[in-house]
Amino acid sequence: MRLAESAERLGRTRKIMTVCALALMLAGCGEPRDESVIDEPTVEEGWVEVEPAVRLYYKAIIDGPQTVVVPAGFFLEEPLAALAGKRTVIFYDMRDRGRSDSVPDPRRLGIAYDVSDLDAVRAHFGIERLNLVGWSYLGMMVAMYALEHPERVERIVQIGPVPPRADAPYRAEAIKSYQEAVDSVGLQRLEELVATGVREREPVRFYREYWQVFKPTLFGDTSKIESYDLPPAELANEWLHKLDRHFQAKMASIGEYDWRAEAARLEAPVLTIHGTRDRNAPYEGGREWARSFPQARLLTVEGAAHLPMVEQAELVLAAIDRFLNGEWPEQARSVQ
């Protein structure tokens, strides 16, 4: 069933149930149904086949006519699921990532495939116009999608997007900050495991040890580390020796890019959310994105790193909710 049809059916069902509840109450024949039951969203899981032997896993929380599509569901479903209140949110995993199919051929990986796959997800659900949330590298990818398919996009949220240009001078400072956040003893231990073949031989063990060392780089406030669960170590696409191949192909597809001039053509409103202590995608990159779009504002999350939606969930989720409802968050500012 198409998403639009499912949402419409959900709306009709709610109206019918509400009328029945009122009729029962007026007739004295019974108690009205609990509204919490009436408002229960529909959850659908499945696969979108984007090309032969390549399926993308998705989870759709259907709770209203407005549709938000979020790639990298294996990372973002937990912190962003609350956005589904009174709207529909579709989380999906990109090809060769998370719960989607593995793609061993690096020639079938890259940002152009990610843009094409996003449109395949849109078409699968029969969505005419969608809202997009892109985190990290995907903050750039959803902007590229909007430039290629402007008629399909209503609003865009970028969270900690990678910089809009490859040669950004502020990258060096971010790399230094990233290196300082990594425990040197833990890093040496990982190097030993790689040298002895543990990364390939015991990928689950290596995954867990790797993230024990590198998870702190995602946080400005390290007391929040335990509040976020990483994707399960059993997801084979997330094993580090496979990710090396994946990211090499992805970086080769991006090349020496600069999207600032192209971004000036984008008509859709954009809310860029960025933590000031982001080591993975420097804060200045978020400022450049917000400065480049004609209709954009920047929500600065003081002290947060690459997961501002985890570190300051109340602020970030409220801002996204308000933006998706058609208003700029009070804390968001234009960047000159």
Coordinates of C-alpha atoms in Angstrom, one line a residue:
M1 CA 0.0 0.0 0.0
R2 CA 1.3 3.5 -0.9
L3 CA 2.2 5.7 2.0
A4 CA -0.3 8.4 1.0
E5 CA -3.1 5.8 0.9
S6 CA -2.1 4.4 4.3
A7 CA -2.0 7.9 5.9
E8 CA -5.4 8.7 4.4
R9 CA -6.9 5.5 5.7
L10 CA -5.5 6.2 9.1
G11 CA -7.2 9.6 9.1
R12 CA -10.5 8.1 8.0
T13 CA -10.3 5.5 10.7
R14 CA -9.7 8.1 13.4
K15 CA -12.7 10.1 12.3
I16 CA -14.9 7.0 12.3
M17 CA -13.7 5.9 15.7
T18 CA -14.2 9.4 17.1
V19 CA -17.8 9.6 15.8
C20 CA -18.5 6.1 17.2
A21 CA -17.2 7.1 20.6
L22 CA -19.4 10.2 20.7
A23 CA -22.4 8.1 19.6
L24 CA -21.8 5.6 22.4
M25 CA -21.4 8.4 25.0
L26 CA -24.6 10.1 23.9
A27 CA -26.6 6.9 23.9
G28 CA -25.2 5.8 27.2
C29 CA -24.3 2.4 25.7
G30 CA -20.6 2.4 26.6
E31 CA -17.5 4.3 27.3
P32 CA -15.7 6.2 24.5
R33 CA -12.5 4.6 23.3
D34 CA -9.3 5.9 24.9
E35 CA -7.7 8.6 22.7
S36 CA -4.3 7.2 23.3
V37 CA -5.4 4.0 21.4
I38 CA -7.0 6.1 18.6
D39 CA -3.8 8.0 18.1
E40 CA -1.5 5.0 17.9
P41 CA 0.7 5.3 14.8
T42 CA 1.0 2.6 12.2
V43 CA 4.5 1.2 12.0
E44 CA 5.6 -0.5 8.7
E45 CA 8.9 -2.2 8.0
G46 CA 10.1 -3.6 4.7
W47 CA 12.4 -3.2 1.7
V48 CA 12.7 -0.9 -1.3
E49 CA 14.4 -2.6 -4.3
V50 CA 16.4 0.2 -6.0
E51 CA 18.0 -2.1 -8.5
P52 CA 18.4 -5.8 -9.0
A53 CA 19.9 -7.4 -5.9
V54 CA 20.0 -4.1 -4.0
R55 CA 17.3 -3.6 -1.4
L56 CA 17.1 -0.8 1.1
Y57 CA 15.6 -1.5 4.5
Y58 CA 13.0 1.0 5.8
K59 CA 10.9 1.6 8.8
A60 CA 7.9 4.0 8.4
I61 CA 6.1 5.5 11.3
I62 CA 2.8 6.6 9.8
D63 CA 1.0 9.2 11.9
G64 CA -0.1 12.0 9.6
P65 CA -0.1 13.5 6.1
Q66 CA 3.2 15.4 6.2
T67 CA 6.1 13.1 5.2
V68 CA 9.7 13.3 6.5
V69 CA 12.4 11.0 5.0
V70 CA 15.5 10.3 7.1
P71 CA 18.4 8.3 5.6
A72 CA 20.7 6.4 8.0
G73 CA 17.9 5.1 10.1
F74 CA 20.3 2.7 11.8
F75 CA 21.9 5.7 13.4
L76 CA 19.0 8.1 13.7
E77 CA 15.8 6.2 14.4
E78 CA 16.3 6.3 18.2
P79 CA 17.0 10.0 18.6
L80 CA 14.5 11.3 15.9
A81 CA 11.6 8.9 16.3
A82 CA 9.7 11.6 18.3
L83 CA 9.3 13.6 15.1
A84 CA 6.6 11.2 14.1
G85 CA 4.0 12.8 16.3
K86 CA 1.2 13.9 13.9
R87 CA 3.4 13.3 10.8
T88 CA 4.9 10.4 9.0
V89 CA 8.6 9.7 9.3
I90 CA 10.3 7.2 7.0
F91 CA 13.7 6.0 8.2
Y92 CA 15.8 4.0 5.7
D93 CA 19.4 2.7 5.5
M94 CA 21.5 3.6 2.5
R95 CA 22.9 0.9 0.2
D96 CA 25.8 -1.0 1.7
R97 CA 25.0 0.4 5.2
G98 CA 23.0 -0.7 8.2
R99 CA 20.3 -3.3 7.5
S100 CA 20.2 -2.7 3.7
D101 CA 21.9 -5.0 1.2
S102 CA 25.6 -5.1 0.9
V103 CA 27.1 -3.9 -2.4
P104 CA 30.6 -5.4 -2.9
D105 CA 31.2 -3.6 -6.2
P106 CA 32.7 -0.2 -5.3
R107 CA 31.6 1.1 -8.7
R108 CA 28.0 0.8 -7.5
L109 CA 28.7 3.0 -4.5
G110 CA 28.9 6.8 -4.3
I111 CA 26.9 10.0 -3.7
A112 CA 25.1 9.8 -7.1
Y113 CA 23.7 6.4 -6.1
D114 CA 22.6 7.8 -2.7
V115 CA 20.7 10.6 -4.5
S116 CA 19.1 8.1 -6.9
D117 CA 18.2 5.7 -4.1
L118 CA 16.5 8.5 -2.1
D119 CA 14.3 9.2 -5.1
A120 CA 13.5 5.5 -5.4
V121 CA 12.4 5.5 -1.8
R122 CA 10.2 8.5 -2.5
A123 CA 8.7 6.8 -5.6
H124 CA 8.1 3.6 -3.7
F125 CA 5.8 5.3 -1.2
G126 CA 4.1 7.5 -3.8
I127 CA 5.2 10.8 -2.2
E128 CA 4.8 13.9 -4.3
R129 CA 6.6 16.3 -2.0
L130 CA 8.8 15.4 1.0
N131 CA 10.8 16.9 3.8
L132 CA 14.3 15.7 4.4
V133 CA 16.6 15.3 7.4
G134 CA 20.3 14.7 6.5
W135 CA 23.0 14.1 9.1
S136 CA 26.7 14.4 8.6
Y137 CA 27.6 13.4 5.0
L138 CA 23.9 13.1 4.3
G139 CA 23.4 16.8 5.0
M140 CA 25.3 17.3 1.8
M141 CA 23.5 14.4 0.0
V142 CA 20.0 15.7 0.7
A143 CA 21.0 19.2 -0.5
M144 CA 22.2 17.6 -3.8
Y145 CA 18.9 15.7 -4.0
A146 CA 17.0 18.9 -3.6
L147 CA 19.0 20.6 -6.3
E148 CA 18.3 17.7 -8.7
H149 CA 14.6 17.4 -7.8
P150 CA 13.5 20.8 -6.5
E151 CA 9.9 20.0 -7.3
R152 CA 9.9 17.1 -4.8
V153 CA 11.2 18.9 -1.7
E154 CA 9.3 21.1 0.8
R155 CA 11.9 21.6 3.6
I156 CA 15.3 20.4 4.5
V157 CA 17.0 19.9 7.9
Q158 CA 20.8 19.5 8.0
I159 CA 22.3 18.2 11.2
G160 CA 26.1 18.5 11.6
P161 CA 26.6 18.5 7.8
V162 CA 30.0 18.0 6.3
P163 CA 31.4 21.3 4.8
P164 CA 30.0 22.4 1.5
R165 CA 33.6 22.4 0.0
A166 CA 36.4 20.0 0.1
D167 CA 39.2 22.6 0.6
A168 CA 37.7 24.4 3.6
P169 CA 40.6 25.9 5.6
Y170 CA 38.9 25.2 9.0
R171 CA 39.2 21.4 8.4
A172 CA 42.7 21.3 9.8
E173 CA 41.6 22.6 13.2
A174 CA 38.7 20.1 13.3
I175 CA 41.1 17.2 12.6
K176 CA 43.4 18.3 15.4
S177 CA 40.5 18.5 17.8
Y178 CA 39.4 15.0 16.7
Q179 CA 42.8 13.6 17.3
E180 CA 43.0 15.1 20.7
A181 CA 39.7 13.5 21.7
V182 CA 41.0 10.0 20.9
D183 CA 42.6 8.0 23.7
S184 CA 46.2 7.3 22.5
V185 CA 46.4 4.0 24.4
G186 CA 43.1 2.8 22.9
L187 CA 44.3 3.8 19.5
Q188 CA 47.5 1.9 19.8
R189 CA 45.5 -1.2 20.9
L190 CA 43.3 -0.9 17.8
E191 CA 46.4 -0.7 15.6
E192 CA 47.7 -3.9 17.1
L193 CA 44.3 -5.6 16.5
V194 CA 44.5 -4.5 12.8
A195 CA 48.1 -5.7 12.4
T196 CA 47.1 -9.2 13.8
G197 CA 44.1 -9.6 11.6
V198 CA 41.5 -9.3 14.3
R199 CA 39.6 -6.6 12.4
E200 CA 38.7 -9.2 9.7
R201 CA 38.8 -12.3 11.8
E202 CA 36.7 -11.1 14.7
P203 CA 34.7 -8.2 13.2
V204 CA 32.1 -8.0 16.1
R205 CA 34.9 -7.8 18.7
F206 CA 36.8 -5.2 16.7
Y207 CA 33.6 -3.1 16.2
R208 CA 33.0 -2.9 19.9
E209 CA 36.6 -2.0 20.7
Y210 CA 36.8 0.5 17.9
W211 CA 33.7 2.4 19.1
Q212 CA 34.9 2.3 22.7
V213 CA 37.9 4.4 21.5
F214 CA 36.1 6.6 19.0
K215 CA 32.6 7.2 20.5
P216 CA 33.8 10.1 22.7
T217 CA 34.7 12.0 19.5
L218 CA 30.9 12.3 18.8
F219 CA 30.2 14.1 22.0
G220 CA 31.1 17.6 23.4
D221 CA 29.6 16.6 26.8
T222 CA 31.1 13.1 27.4
S223 CA 28.6 12.6 30.3
K224 CA 26.0 12.0 27.6
I225 CA 27.8 9.1 26.0
E226 CA 25.8 6.4 27.7
S227 CA 22.5 8.0 26.6
Y228 CA 23.1 6.9 23.0
D229 CA 23.3 3.3 21.7
L230 CA 25.4 2.7 18.6
P231 CA 24.0 0.4 15.9
P232 CA 24.3 -3.3 16.9
A233 CA 27.7 -4.8 16.4
E234 CA 26.1 -7.7 14.5
L235 CA 25.3 -5.5 11.5
A236 CA 27.8 -6.8 9.0
N237 CA 27.7 -3.6 6.8
E238 CA 29.0 -1.7 9.8
W239 CA 32.1 -3.9 10.4
L240 CA 35.1 -1.7 10.0
H241 CA 37.0 -3.5 7.3
K242 CA 33.8 -3.2 5.1
L243 CA 33.4 0.4 6.0
D244 CA 36.9 1.1 4.8
R245 CA 36.0 -0.1 1.3
H246 CA 32.7 1.8 1.5
F247 CA 34.2 5.1 2.5
Q248 CA 37.0 4.9 -0.1
A249 CA 34.4 4.5 -2.8
K250 CA 32.3 7.3 -1.4
M251 CA 35.1 9.8 -1.1
A252 CA 36.2 8.9 -4.7
S253 CA 32.7 9.8 -5.9
I254 CA 32.7 13.1 -4.1
G255 CA 36.1 14.4 -5.3
E256 CA 37.2 18.0 -5.0
Y257 CA 33.7 19.5 -4.5
D258 CA 32.4 22.9 -3.8
W259 CA 28.6 23.3 -3.5
R260 CA 28.4 26.9 -2.4
A261 CA 27.4 28.4 -5.8
E262 CA 25.0 25.5 -6.5
A263 CA 23.4 26.0 -3.1
A264 CA 22.4 29.5 -4.0
R265 CA 19.9 28.0 -6.5
L266 CA 18.0 26.1 -3.9
E267 CA 14.5 27.6 -3.2
A268 CA 13.4 25.2 -0.4
P269 CA 13.8 26.5 3.2
V270 CA 16.8 24.9 5.1
L271 CA 17.4 24.6 8.8
T272 CA 21.0 23.8 9.5
I273 CA 21.7 22.5 13.0
H274 CA 25.3 22.4 14.2
G275 CA 27.2 21.9 17.4
T276 CA 30.0 24.2 18.2
R277 CA 32.4 21.4 19.2
D278 CA 31.7 19.1 16.2
R279 CA 35.0 17.4 15.4
N280 CA 33.7 15.2 12.6
A281 CA 32.1 18.0 10.5
P282 CA 33.3 21.4 11.7
Y283 CA 30.8 24.0 12.9
E284 CA 32.1 26.6 10.3
G285 CA 30.9 24.2 7.6
G286 CA 27.4 24.6 8.9
R287 CA 27.8 28.3 8.9
E288 CA 28.9 28.2 5.2
W289 CA 25.9 26.1 4.2
A290 CA 23.5 28.4 6.0
R291 CA 25.2 31.4 4.3
S292 CA 25.0 29.8 0.9
F293 CA 21.2 28.9 0.8
P294 CA 18.8 31.7 -0.1
Q295 CA 16.3 30.6 2.6
A296 CA 18.3 29.2 5.5
R297 CA 18.9 29.7 9.2
L298 CA 21.5 28.2 11.5
L299 CA 20.6 26.7 14.9
T300 CA 23.8 26.8 16.9
V301 CA 24.0 24.1 19.6
E302 CA 26.6 25.4 22.1
G303 CA 29.0 22.8 23.4
A304 CA 27.6 19.9 21.3
A305 CA 29.6 17.8 18.9
H306 CA 28.4 15.5 16.1
L307 CA 25.2 14.3 17.8
P308 CA 23.4 17.5 18.9
M309 CA 20.1 15.7 18.7
V310 CA 21.3 13.4 21.5
E311 CA 23.3 15.9 23.6
Q312 CA 20.5 18.6 23.6
A313 CA 17.5 16.6 22.4
E314 CA 14.9 18.9 23.8
L315 CA 16.3 22.0 22.0
V316 CA 17.0 20.2 18.7
L317 CA 13.7 18.2 18.4
A318 CA 11.6 21.3 19.3
A319 CA 13.4 23.3 16.7
I320 CA 12.9 20.6 14.0
D321 CA 9.3 20.2 14.9
R322 CA 8.6 23.9 14.6
F323 CA 10.5 24.2 11.3
L324 CA 8.6 21.3 9.8
N325 CA 5.4 23.1 10.9
G326 CA 6.3 26.0 8.8
E327 CA 8.0 28.4 11.3
W328 CA 11.6 29.3 12.0
P329 CA 12.8 28.2 15.5
E330 CA 13.3 31.2 17.7
Q331 CA 17.0 30.4 18.3
A332 CA 17.8 30.0 14.6
R333 CA 19.6 32.9 13.0
S334 CA 20.4 34.0 9.5
V335 CA 24.2 33.9 8.6
Q336 CA 25.7 36.8 6.7

